[in-house]
mmCIF file with all atom_site columns, C-alpha atoms in Angstrom:
data_model
loop_
_atom_site.group_PDB
_atom_site.id
_atom_site.type_symbol
_atom_site.label_atom_id
_atom_site.label_alt_id
_atom_site.label_comp_id
_atom_site.label_asym_id
_atom_site.label_entity_id
_atom_site.label_seq_id
_atom_site.pdbx_PDB_ins_code
_atom_site.Cartn_x
_atom_site.Cartn_y
_atom_site.Cartn_z
_atom_site.occupancy
_atom_site.B_iso_or_equiv
_atom_site.pdbx_formal_charge
_atom_site.auth_seq_id
_atom_site.auth_comp_id
_atom_site.auth_asym_id
_atom_site.auth_atom_id
_atom_site.pdbx_PDB_model_num
ATOM 1   C CA . PRO P 1 1   ? 7.047   24.092 -36.422 1.00 68.00 ? 12  PRO P CA 1
ATOM 2   C CA . THR P 1 2   ? 7.897   22.929 -40.214 1.00 79.00 ? 13  THR P CA 1
ATOM 3   C CA . ASP P 1 3   ? 9.255   19.627 -38.332 1.00 86.00 ? 14  ASP P CA 1
ATOM 4   C CA . VAL P 1 4   ? 5.684   19.495 -37.007 1.00 88.00 ? 15  VAL P CA 1
ATOM 5   C CA . VAL P 1 5   ? 3.960   19.833 -39.592 1.00 90.00 ? 16  VAL P CA 1
ATOM 6   C CA . GLY P 1 6   ? 5.910   17.080 -40.770 1.00 87.00 ? 17  GLY P CA 1
ATOM 7   C CA . LEU P 1 7   ? 5.377   14.961 -38.092 1.00 88.00 ? 18  LEU P CA 1
ATOM 8   C CA . VAL P 1 8   ? 1.798   15.418 -38.308 1.00 90.00 ? 19  VAL P CA 1
ATOM 9   C CA . ASP P 1 9   ? 2.176   14.447 -41.608 1.00 88.00 ? 20  ASP P CA 1
ATOM 10  C CA . ARG P 1 10  ? 4.315   10.898 -41.492 1.00 86.00 ? 21  ARG P CA 1
ATOM 11  C CA . VAL P 1 11  ? 1.450   10.791 -38.628 1.00 88.00 ? 22  VAL P CA 1
ATOM 12  C CA . THR P 1 12  ? -1.869  10.525 -41.137 1.00 88.00 ? 23  THR P CA 1
ATOM 13  C CA . THR P 1 13  ? 0.194   8.992  -43.148 1.00 84.00 ? 24  THR P CA 1
ATOM 14  C CA . MET P 1 14  ? 0.189   6.148  -40.797 1.00 84.00 ? 25  MET P CA 1
ATOM 15  C CA . SER P 1 15  ? -3.715  7.238  -40.168 1.00 85.00 ? 26  SER P CA 1
ATOM 16  C CA . GLN P 1 16  ? -4.501  5.907  -42.905 1.00 85.00 ? 27  GLN P CA 1
ATOM 17  C CA . ILE P 1 17  ? -2.489  2.742  -44.399 1.00 81.00 ? 28  ILE P CA 1
ATOM 18  C CA . SER P 1 18  ? -3.825  1.808  -40.852 1.00 81.00 ? 29  SER P CA 1
ATOM 19  C CA . GLU P 1 19  ? -7.470  2.894  -42.365 1.00 82.00 ? 30  GLU P CA 1
ATOM 20  C CA . ILE P 1 20  ? -6.739  0.789  -45.763 1.00 80.00 ? 31  ILE P CA 1
ATOM 21  C CA . TYR P 1 21  ? -5.582  -2.134 -43.777 1.00 78.00 ? 32  TYR P CA 1
ATOM 22  C CA . ARG P 1 22  ? -9.314  -1.751 -41.371 1.00 79.00 ? 33  ARG P CA 1
ATOM 23  C CA . HIS P 1 23  ? -11.148 -2.293 -44.769 1.00 80.00 ? 34  HIS P CA 1
ATOM 24  C CA . ASN P 1 24  ? -9.270  -4.543 -47.325 1.00 78.00 ? 35  ASN P CA 1
ATOM 25  C CA . ARG P 1 25  ? -8.295  -6.510 -44.108 1.00 72.00 ? 36  ARG P CA 1
ATOM 26  C CA . ASP P 1 26  ? -7.630  -9.819 -46.325 1.00 73.00 ? 37  ASP P CA 1
ATOM 27  C CA . GLY P 1 27  ? -6.048  -8.328 -49.247 1.00 69.00 ? 38  GLY P CA 1
ATOM 28  C CA . MET P 1 28  ? -2.952  -6.849 -46.853 1.00 70.00 ? 39  MET P CA 1
ATOM 29  C CA . ASP P 1 29  ? -0.591  -8.736 -45.746 1.00 76.00 ? 40  ASP P CA 1
ATOM 30  C CA . ASP P 1 30  ? 0.409   -7.924 -42.237 1.00 78.00 ? 41  ASP P CA 1
ATOM 31  C CA . GLU P 1 31  ? 4.167   -8.579 -42.209 1.00 80.00 ? 42  GLU P CA 1
ATOM 32  C CA . LYS P 1 32  ? 4.120   -5.325 -45.215 1.00 77.00 ? 43  LYS P CA 1
ATOM 33  C CA . LEU P 1 33  ? 1.774   -3.268 -42.769 1.00 76.00 ? 44  LEU P CA 1
ATOM 34  C CA . ARG P 1 34  ? 4.420   -3.590 -40.620 1.00 80.00 ? 45  ARG P CA 1
ATOM 35  C CA . GLN P 1 35  ? 7.896   -3.159 -42.005 1.00 79.00 ? 46  GLN P CA 1
ATOM 36  C CA . MET P 1 36  ? 5.678   0.224  -43.697 1.00 74.00 ? 47  MET P CA 1
ATOM 37  C CA . MET P 1 37  ? 5.554   0.959  -40.459 1.00 75.00 ? 48  MET P CA 1
ATOM 38  C CA . LEU P 1 38  ? 8.811   0.658  -39.173 1.00 74.00 ? 49  LEU P CA 1
ATOM 39  C CA . ALA P 1 39  ? 10.452  1.806  -42.637 1.00 72.00 ? 50  ALA P CA 1
ATOM 40  C CA . MET P 1 40  ? 8.702   5.540  -41.461 1.00 72.00 ? 51  MET P CA 1
ATOM 41  C CA . GLU P 1 41  ? 11.771  7.646  -41.955 1.00 71.00 ? 52  GLU P CA 1
ATOM 42  C CA . ASP P 1 42  ? 10.897  9.461  -38.173 1.00 79.00 ? 53  ASP P CA 1
ATOM 43  C CA . VAL P 1 43  ? 10.454  6.532  -35.388 1.00 87.00 ? 54  VAL P CA 1
ATOM 44  C CA . LYS P 1 44  ? 8.933   9.797  -33.827 1.00 88.00 ? 55  LYS P CA 1
ATOM 45  C CA . ALA P 1 45  ? 6.250   9.433  -36.337 1.00 88.00 ? 56  ALA P CA 1
ATOM 46  C CA . VAL P 1 46  ? 5.787   5.825  -35.275 1.00 90.00 ? 57  VAL P CA 1
ATOM 47  C CA . LEU P 1 47  ? 5.964   6.685  -31.513 1.00 93.00 ? 58  LEU P CA 1
ATOM 48  C CA . VAL P 1 48  ? 3.344   8.665  -31.387 1.00 92.00 ? 59  VAL P CA 1
ATOM 49  C CA . LYS P 1 49  ? 1.200   6.855  -33.635 1.00 92.00 ? 60  LYS P CA 1
ATOM 50  C CA . LEU P 1 50  ? 1.791   3.923  -30.908 1.00 95.00 ? 61  LEU P CA 1
ATOM 51  C CA . ALA P 1 51  ? 0.224   6.603  -28.324 1.00 95.00 ? 62  ALA P CA 1
ATOM 52  C CA . HIS P 1 52  ? -2.798  6.781  -30.538 1.00 94.00 ? 63  HIS P CA 1
ATOM 53  C CA . ARG P 1 53  ? -3.430  3.515  -30.639 1.00 95.00 ? 64  ARG P CA 1
ATOM 54  C CA . VAL P 1 54  ? -3.112  3.702  -26.392 1.00 97.00 ? 65  VAL P CA 1
ATOM 55  C CA . HIS P 1 55  ? -5.864  5.950  -26.125 1.00 96.00 ? 66  HIS P CA 1
ATOM 56  C CA . ASP P 1 56  ? -7.852  4.641  -28.901 1.00 94.00 ? 67  ASP P CA 1
ATOM 57  C CA . MET P 1 57  ? -7.623  1.525  -27.167 1.00 95.00 ? 68  MET P CA 1
ATOM 58  C CA . ALA P 1 58  ? -8.304  2.717  -23.940 1.00 94.00 ? 69  ALA P CA 1
ATOM 59  C CA . ALA P 1 59  ? -11.647 4.199  -25.113 1.00 94.00 ? 70  ALA P CA 1
ATOM 60  C CA . CYS P 1 60  ? -12.852 2.037  -27.507 1.00 92.00 ? 71  CYS P CA 1
ATOM 61  C CA . HIS P 1 61  ? -15.631 0.562  -24.986 1.00 90.00 ? 72  HIS P CA 1
ATOM 62  C CA . LYS P 1 62  ? -17.895 3.794  -26.841 1.00 91.00 ? 73  LYS P CA 1
ATOM 63  C CA . LEU P 1 63  ? -17.588 1.444  -29.688 1.00 92.00 ? 74  LEU P CA 1
ATOM 64  C CA . PRO P 1 64  ? -20.451 -1.053 -31.194 1.00 95.00 ? 75  PRO P CA 1
ATOM 65  C CA . GLN P 1 65  ? -18.096 -5.169 -30.477 1.00 94.00 ? 76  GLN P CA 1
ATOM 66  C CA . PRO P 1 66  ? -17.680 -5.098 -33.942 1.00 92.00 ? 77  PRO P CA 1
ATOM 67  C CA . GLU P 1 67  ? -15.447 -2.597 -34.428 1.00 92.00 ? 78  GLU P CA 1
ATOM 68  C CA . ARG P 1 68  ? -13.901 -3.118 -31.299 1.00 94.00 ? 79  ARG P CA 1
ATOM 69  C CA . ALA P 1 69  ? -13.008 -6.521 -32.166 1.00 93.00 ? 80  ALA P CA 1
ATOM 70  C CA . LEU P 1 70  ? -11.404 -5.468 -35.381 1.00 91.00 ? 81  LEU P CA 1
ATOM 71  C CA . LEU P 1 71  ? -9.572  -2.383 -33.824 1.00 92.00 ? 82  LEU P CA 1
ATOM 72  C CA . ALA P 1 72  ? -8.050  -4.907 -30.801 1.00 94.00 ? 83  ALA P CA 1
ATOM 73  C CA . GLN P 1 73  ? -7.498  -7.580 -33.629 1.00 92.00 ? 84  GLN P CA 1
ATOM 74  C CA . GLU P 1 74  ? -5.332  -4.950 -35.588 1.00 91.00 ? 85  GLU P CA 1
ATOM 75  C CA . THR P 1 75  ? -4.090  -3.837 -32.217 1.00 94.00 ? 86  THR P CA 1
ATOM 76  C CA . LEU P 1 76  ? -2.710  -6.988 -31.974 1.00 95.00 ? 87  LEU P CA 1
ATOM 77  C CA . ASP P 1 77  ? -2.019  -8.575 -34.650 1.00 91.00 ? 88  ASP P CA 1
ATOM 78  C CA . ILE P 1 78  ? 0.499   -5.033 -35.934 1.00 91.00 ? 89  ILE P CA 1
ATOM 79  C CA . TYR P 1 79  ? 1.021   -1.971 -33.448 1.00 94.00 ? 90  TYR P CA 1
ATOM 80  C CA . SER P 1 80  ? 2.099   -4.753 -30.126 1.00 95.00 ? 91  SER P CA 1
ATOM 81  C CA . VAL P 1 81  ? 4.428   -6.058 -33.225 1.00 92.00 ? 92  VAL P CA 1
ATOM 82  C CA . VAL P 1 82  ? 5.561   -3.201 -34.125 1.00 92.00 ? 93  VAL P CA 1
ATOM 83  C CA . ALA P 1 83  ? 6.436   -1.460 -30.291 1.00 94.00 ? 94  ALA P CA 1
ATOM 84  C CA . ASN P 1 84  ? 7.998   -4.976 -29.858 1.00 93.00 ? 95  ASN P CA 1
ATOM 85  C CA . ARG P 1 85  ? 10.456  -4.400 -32.544 1.00 90.00 ? 96  ARG P CA 1
ATOM 86  C CA . LEU P 1 86  ? 10.369  -1.130 -31.578 1.00 91.00 ? 97  LEU P CA 1
ATOM 87  C CA . GLY P 1 87  ? 12.117  -2.027 -27.814 1.00 93.00 ? 98  GLY P CA 1
ATOM 88  C CA . VAL P 1 88  ? 8.998   0.166  -26.059 1.00 95.00 ? 99  VAL P CA 1
ATOM 89  C CA . TRP P 1 89  ? 7.798   -3.195 -24.443 1.00 94.00 ? 100 TRP P CA 1
ATOM 90  C CA . CYS P 1 90  ? 6.065   -0.724 -21.946 1.00 96.00 ? 101 CYS P CA 1
ATOM 91  C CA . ILE P 1 91  ? 3.576   0.133  -25.141 1.00 97.00 ? 102 ILE P CA 1
ATOM 92  C CA . LYS P 1 92  ? 3.310   -3.627 -26.477 1.00 97.00 ? 103 LYS P CA 1
ATOM 93  C CA . ALA P 1 93  ? 2.070   -4.615 -22.919 1.00 97.00 ? 104 ALA P CA 1
ATOM 94  C CA . GLU P 1 94  ? -0.715  -1.626 -22.520 1.00 97.00 ? 105 GLU P CA 1
ATOM 95  C CA . LEU P 1 95  ? -1.736  -2.619 -26.440 1.00 97.00 ? 106 LEU P CA 1
ATOM 96  C CA . GLU P 1 96  ? -1.856  -6.527 -25.598 1.00 97.00 ? 107 GLU P CA 1
ATOM 97  C CA . ASP P 1 97  ? -4.036  -5.696 -22.460 1.00 96.00 ? 108 ASP P CA 1
ATOM 98  C CA . ALA P 1 98  ? -5.692  -3.407 -23.844 1.00 95.00 ? 109 ALA P CA 1
ATOM 99  C CA . ALA P 1 99  ? -6.710  -5.844 -26.460 1.00 95.00 ? 110 ALA P CA 1
ATOM 100 C CA . PHE P 1 100 ? -7.961  -8.451 -24.822 1.00 93.00 ? 111 PHE P CA 1
ATOM 101 C CA . ARG P 1 101 ? -10.589 -6.284 -22.635 1.00 89.00 ? 112 ARG P CA 1
#
């Protein structure tokens, strides 16, 4: 149970970082955010966050167009690059396909 709690905590931290990025996009460097995600000591948390983003992209058709565009751009700039660097190309491809829909 403590392992699960720690994993959820790390995923929550990554979600908070992503939220800050989304609201301060001009003030943050994409590469620094990618490095922060990759520096997480537990790659499982990063994989969970990538899976969460795949789910978000599948459900984003319910959002207004401006929010969908921001989510898609963040997905291309950050999450697909992180998936590529981790070598999970199937997730990378799915994220890119969803972002271009």
